XYZ file of C-alpha atoms in Angstrom:
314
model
C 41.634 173.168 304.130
C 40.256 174.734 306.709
C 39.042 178.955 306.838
C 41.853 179.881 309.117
C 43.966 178.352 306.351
C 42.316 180.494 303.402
C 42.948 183.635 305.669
C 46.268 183.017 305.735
C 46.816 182.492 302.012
C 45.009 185.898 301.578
C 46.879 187.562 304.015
C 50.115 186.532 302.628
C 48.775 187.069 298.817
C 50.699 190.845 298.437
C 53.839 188.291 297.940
C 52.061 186.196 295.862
C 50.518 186.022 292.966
C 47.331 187.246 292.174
C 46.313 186.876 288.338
C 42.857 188.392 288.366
C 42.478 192.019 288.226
C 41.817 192.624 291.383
C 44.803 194.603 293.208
C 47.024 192.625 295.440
C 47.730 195.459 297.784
C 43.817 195.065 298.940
C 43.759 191.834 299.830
C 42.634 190.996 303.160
C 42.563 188.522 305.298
C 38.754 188.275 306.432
C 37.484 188.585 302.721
C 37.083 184.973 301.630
C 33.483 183.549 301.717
C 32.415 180.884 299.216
C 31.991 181.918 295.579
C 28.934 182.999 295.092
C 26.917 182.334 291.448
C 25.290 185.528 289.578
C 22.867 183.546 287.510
C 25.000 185.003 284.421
C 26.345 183.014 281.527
C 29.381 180.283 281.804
C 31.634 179.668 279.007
C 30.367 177.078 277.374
C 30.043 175.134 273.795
C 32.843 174.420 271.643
C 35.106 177.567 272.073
C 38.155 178.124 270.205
C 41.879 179.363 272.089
C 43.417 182.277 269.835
C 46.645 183.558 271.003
C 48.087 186.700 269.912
C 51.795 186.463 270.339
C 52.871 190.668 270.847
C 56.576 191.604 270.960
C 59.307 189.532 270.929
C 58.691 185.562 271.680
C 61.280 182.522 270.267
C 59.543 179.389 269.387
C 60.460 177.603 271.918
C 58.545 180.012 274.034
C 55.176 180.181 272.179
C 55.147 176.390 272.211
C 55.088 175.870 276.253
C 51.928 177.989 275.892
C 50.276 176.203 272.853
C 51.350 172.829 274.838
C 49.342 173.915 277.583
C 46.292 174.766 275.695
C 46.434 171.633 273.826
C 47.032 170.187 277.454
C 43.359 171.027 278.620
C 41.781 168.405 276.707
C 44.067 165.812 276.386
C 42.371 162.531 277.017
C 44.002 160.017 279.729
C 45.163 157.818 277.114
C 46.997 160.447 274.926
C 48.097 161.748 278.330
C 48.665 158.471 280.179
C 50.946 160.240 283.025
C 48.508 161.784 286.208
C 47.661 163.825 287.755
C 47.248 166.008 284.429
C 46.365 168.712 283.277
C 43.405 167.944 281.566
C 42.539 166.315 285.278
C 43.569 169.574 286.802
C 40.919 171.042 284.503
C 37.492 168.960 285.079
C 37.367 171.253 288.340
C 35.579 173.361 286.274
C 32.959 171.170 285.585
C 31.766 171.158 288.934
C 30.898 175.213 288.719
C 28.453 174.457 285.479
C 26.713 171.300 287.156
C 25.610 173.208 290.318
C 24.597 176.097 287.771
C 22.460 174.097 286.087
C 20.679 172.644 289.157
C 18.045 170.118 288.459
C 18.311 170.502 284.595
C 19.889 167.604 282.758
C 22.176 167.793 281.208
C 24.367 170.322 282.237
C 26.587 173.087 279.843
C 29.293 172.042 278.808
C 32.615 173.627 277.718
C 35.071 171.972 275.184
C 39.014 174.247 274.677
C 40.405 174.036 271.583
C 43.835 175.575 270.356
C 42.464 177.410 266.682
C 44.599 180.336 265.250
C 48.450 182.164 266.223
C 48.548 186.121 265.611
C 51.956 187.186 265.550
C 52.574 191.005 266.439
C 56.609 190.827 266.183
C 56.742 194.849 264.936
C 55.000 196.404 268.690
C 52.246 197.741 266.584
C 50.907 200.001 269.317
C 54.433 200.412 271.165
C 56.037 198.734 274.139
C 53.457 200.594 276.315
C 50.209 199.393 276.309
C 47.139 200.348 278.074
C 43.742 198.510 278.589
C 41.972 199.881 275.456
C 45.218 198.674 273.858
C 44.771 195.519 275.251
C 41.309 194.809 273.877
C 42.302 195.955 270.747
C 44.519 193.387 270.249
C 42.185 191.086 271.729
C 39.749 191.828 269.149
C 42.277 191.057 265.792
C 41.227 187.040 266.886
C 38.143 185.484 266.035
C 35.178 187.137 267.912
C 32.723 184.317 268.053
C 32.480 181.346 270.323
C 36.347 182.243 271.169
C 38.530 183.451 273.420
C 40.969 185.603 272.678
C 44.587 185.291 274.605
C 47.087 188.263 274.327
C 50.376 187.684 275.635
C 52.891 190.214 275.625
C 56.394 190.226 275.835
C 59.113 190.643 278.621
C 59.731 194.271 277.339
C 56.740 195.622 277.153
C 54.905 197.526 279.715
C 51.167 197.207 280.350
C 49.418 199.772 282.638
C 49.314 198.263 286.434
C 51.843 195.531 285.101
C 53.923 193.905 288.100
C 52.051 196.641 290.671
C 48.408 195.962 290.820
C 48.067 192.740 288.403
C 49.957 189.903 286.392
C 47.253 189.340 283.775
C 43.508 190.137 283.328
C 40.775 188.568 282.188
C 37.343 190.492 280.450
C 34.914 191.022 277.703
C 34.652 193.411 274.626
C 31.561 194.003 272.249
C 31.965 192.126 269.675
C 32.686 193.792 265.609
C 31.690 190.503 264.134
C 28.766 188.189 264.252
C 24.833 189.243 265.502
C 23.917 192.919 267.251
C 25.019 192.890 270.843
C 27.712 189.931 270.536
C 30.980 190.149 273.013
C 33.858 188.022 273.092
C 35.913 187.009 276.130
C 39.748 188.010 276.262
C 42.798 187.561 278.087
C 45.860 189.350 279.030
C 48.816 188.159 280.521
C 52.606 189.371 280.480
C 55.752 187.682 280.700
C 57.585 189.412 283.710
C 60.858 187.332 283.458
C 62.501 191.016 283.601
C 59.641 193.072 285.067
C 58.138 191.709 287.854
C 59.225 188.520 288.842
C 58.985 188.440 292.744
C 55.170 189.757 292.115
C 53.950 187.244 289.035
C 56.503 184.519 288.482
C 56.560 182.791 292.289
C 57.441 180.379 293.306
C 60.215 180.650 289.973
C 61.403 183.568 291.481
C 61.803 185.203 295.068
C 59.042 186.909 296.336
C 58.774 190.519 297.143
C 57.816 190.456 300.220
C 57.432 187.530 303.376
C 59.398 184.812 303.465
C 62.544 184.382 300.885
C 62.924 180.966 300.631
C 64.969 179.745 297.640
C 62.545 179.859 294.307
C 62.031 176.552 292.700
C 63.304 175.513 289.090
C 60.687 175.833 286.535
C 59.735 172.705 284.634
C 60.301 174.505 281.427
C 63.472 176.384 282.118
C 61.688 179.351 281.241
C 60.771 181.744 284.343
C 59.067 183.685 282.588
C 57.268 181.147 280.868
C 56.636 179.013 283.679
C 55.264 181.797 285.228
C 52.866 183.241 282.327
C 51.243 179.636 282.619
C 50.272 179.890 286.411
C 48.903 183.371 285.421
C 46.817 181.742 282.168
C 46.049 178.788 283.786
C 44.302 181.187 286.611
C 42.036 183.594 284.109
C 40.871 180.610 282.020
C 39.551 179.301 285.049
C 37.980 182.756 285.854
C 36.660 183.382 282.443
C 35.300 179.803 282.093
C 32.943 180.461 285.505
C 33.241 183.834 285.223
C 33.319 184.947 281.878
C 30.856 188.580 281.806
C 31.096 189.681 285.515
C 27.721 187.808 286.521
C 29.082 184.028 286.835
C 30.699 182.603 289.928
C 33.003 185.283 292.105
C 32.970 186.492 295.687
C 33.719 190.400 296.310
C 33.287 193.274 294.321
C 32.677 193.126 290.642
C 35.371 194.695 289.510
C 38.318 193.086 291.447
C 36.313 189.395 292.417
C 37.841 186.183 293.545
C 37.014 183.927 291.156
C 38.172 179.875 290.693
C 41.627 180.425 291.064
C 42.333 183.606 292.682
C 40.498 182.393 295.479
C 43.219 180.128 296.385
C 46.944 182.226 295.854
C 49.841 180.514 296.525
C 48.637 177.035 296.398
C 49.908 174.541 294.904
C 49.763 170.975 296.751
C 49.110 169.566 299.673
C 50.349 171.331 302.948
C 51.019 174.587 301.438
C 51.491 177.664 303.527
C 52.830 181.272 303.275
C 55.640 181.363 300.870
C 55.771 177.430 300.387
C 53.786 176.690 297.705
C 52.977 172.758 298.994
C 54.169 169.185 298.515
C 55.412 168.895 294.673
C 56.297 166.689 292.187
C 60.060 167.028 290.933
C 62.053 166.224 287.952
C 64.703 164.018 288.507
C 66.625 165.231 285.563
C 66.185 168.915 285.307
C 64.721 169.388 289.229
C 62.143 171.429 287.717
C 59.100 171.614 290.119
C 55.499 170.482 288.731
C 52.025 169.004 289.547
C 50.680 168.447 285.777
C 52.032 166.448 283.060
C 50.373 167.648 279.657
C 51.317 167.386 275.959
C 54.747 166.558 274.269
C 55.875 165.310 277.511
C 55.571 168.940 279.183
C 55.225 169.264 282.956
C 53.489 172.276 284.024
C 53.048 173.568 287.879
C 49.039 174.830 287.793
C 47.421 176.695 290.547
C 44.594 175.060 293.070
C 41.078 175.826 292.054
C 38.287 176.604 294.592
C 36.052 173.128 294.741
C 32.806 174.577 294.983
C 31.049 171.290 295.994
C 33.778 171.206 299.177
C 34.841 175.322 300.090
C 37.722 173.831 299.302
C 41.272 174.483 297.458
C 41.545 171.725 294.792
C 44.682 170.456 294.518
C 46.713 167.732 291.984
C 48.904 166.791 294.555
């Protein structure tokens, strides 16, 4: 894609989604250079998912998330369908070879689904702040982990729907050796609260053009939509993980892997069309990954850092 392209998707970003933490009123369309690299840590080793499940989710629910986690490792022949999301994934790898440079060979990161918390009773109320948010973070494991909170469609989470759909960061660890810290994530469901800002395309956008919203693969907006979101800040932490990995902009709202490239998600997209997709015949849901248990998932581009380019699966 070309520059004048990425303006464009930057410009029109206040209607779509942004999952980082930056704010998506500040976007601008002359912003986007290539992701620079920090010389800080990557993600990397064997590092275990933990999701901490707060408020009010029905199985069904927790296990399009837990699908997609399995998802990112899923070999082609337990996953024989492409593109994939395990495919979607390998991206990554391209951020930790041209880290490592001439050195052979190259970190590596392996994602595997470990522990459930379930926090059914709002243990720190239906409105959360940050510090909130890292304290739940920190009831997973706090070494070689990442901890995912996700919280439910009726609670509120300071800058939810206005600013930010999820965030990604880093706490100091409670466990393990002096000086330890432990990547987290945050992400809502906004089925109820935000849809127009952090479910798209599931859902019409706030602003720009209101073209009909597609059918989520899943049947679950808010789902659906909480996976874009994910899917986005794993590929941020992964490259990005303390603040001093790969990101262009200011350190505390960068564009990292994903966020680099809002609203795309295949070929030819534009400005409130999120691209050439792959469709269910049977439910019309809209998707460009096939992962576990026969899910389909739609997953955002990532920035190709070996092209300047928005990766995409179809």
């Amino acid at each position: 894609m070309s520059s004048l392209v990425f303006k464009l998707f930057l410009f029109a970003s206040l209607f779509q989604i942004s999952i980082s933490a930056r704010k998506l009123a500040q976007d601008e369309p002359n912003q986007f250079q290539s992701l620079k690299y920090h010389k800080g840590a990557l993600l990397s080793g064997k590092i275990s998912i933990n999701l901490i499940w707060y408020g009010k989710f029905k199985p069904a629910q927790r296990a399009i998330i837990s699908d997609f986690i399995t998802s990112l490792s899923h070999s082609s022949s337990k996953t024989p369908n492409q593109p994939s999301v395990a495919t979607w994934w390998k991206t990554t790898e391209k951020y930790y070879e041209l880290a490592a440079g001439d050195k052979t060979p190259s970190p590596s990161l392996s994602l595997t689904l470990k522990s459930q918390i379930l926090d059914e009773t709002y243990s720190l109320g239906k409105s959360l702040t940050d510090r909130d948010i890292r304290k739940l973070a920190s009831k997973g494991d706090q070494y070689d982990a990442v901890n995912v909170v996700l919280t439910s469609a009726d609670v509120a989470v300071t800058g939810f729907g206005m600013s930010r759909c999820g965030t990604h960061g880093h706490a100091r660890g409670n466990t393990g050796k002096r000086g330890s810290k432990f990547a987290y994530i945050w992400v809502g469901n906004s089925e109820t609260q935000c849809p127009g800002q952090c479910a798209w395309p599931f859902h019409a956008p706030v602003y720009g053009p209101q073209n009909p919203p597609l059918v989520a693969p899943n049947n679950d907006v808010g789902l659906d939509g909480m996976v874009i979101n994910l899917a986005s800040l794993l590929a941020g932490t992964a490259t990005n993980p303390f603040g001093n990995g790969y990101y262009q902009g200011p350190q505390n709202a960068p564009l990292e892997a994903a966020s680099a490239c809002p609203g795309v998600y295949g070929k030819g997209a534009y400005p409130g069309y999120a691209g050439n997709l792959l469709v269910d015949t049977t439910t019309g849901g809209s998707f460009n990954a096939y992962g576990a248990n026969g899910r389909k998932f739609l997953l955002p581009a990532l920035y190709d850092p070996t092209t300047s380019d928005c990766s995409t699966m179809v």
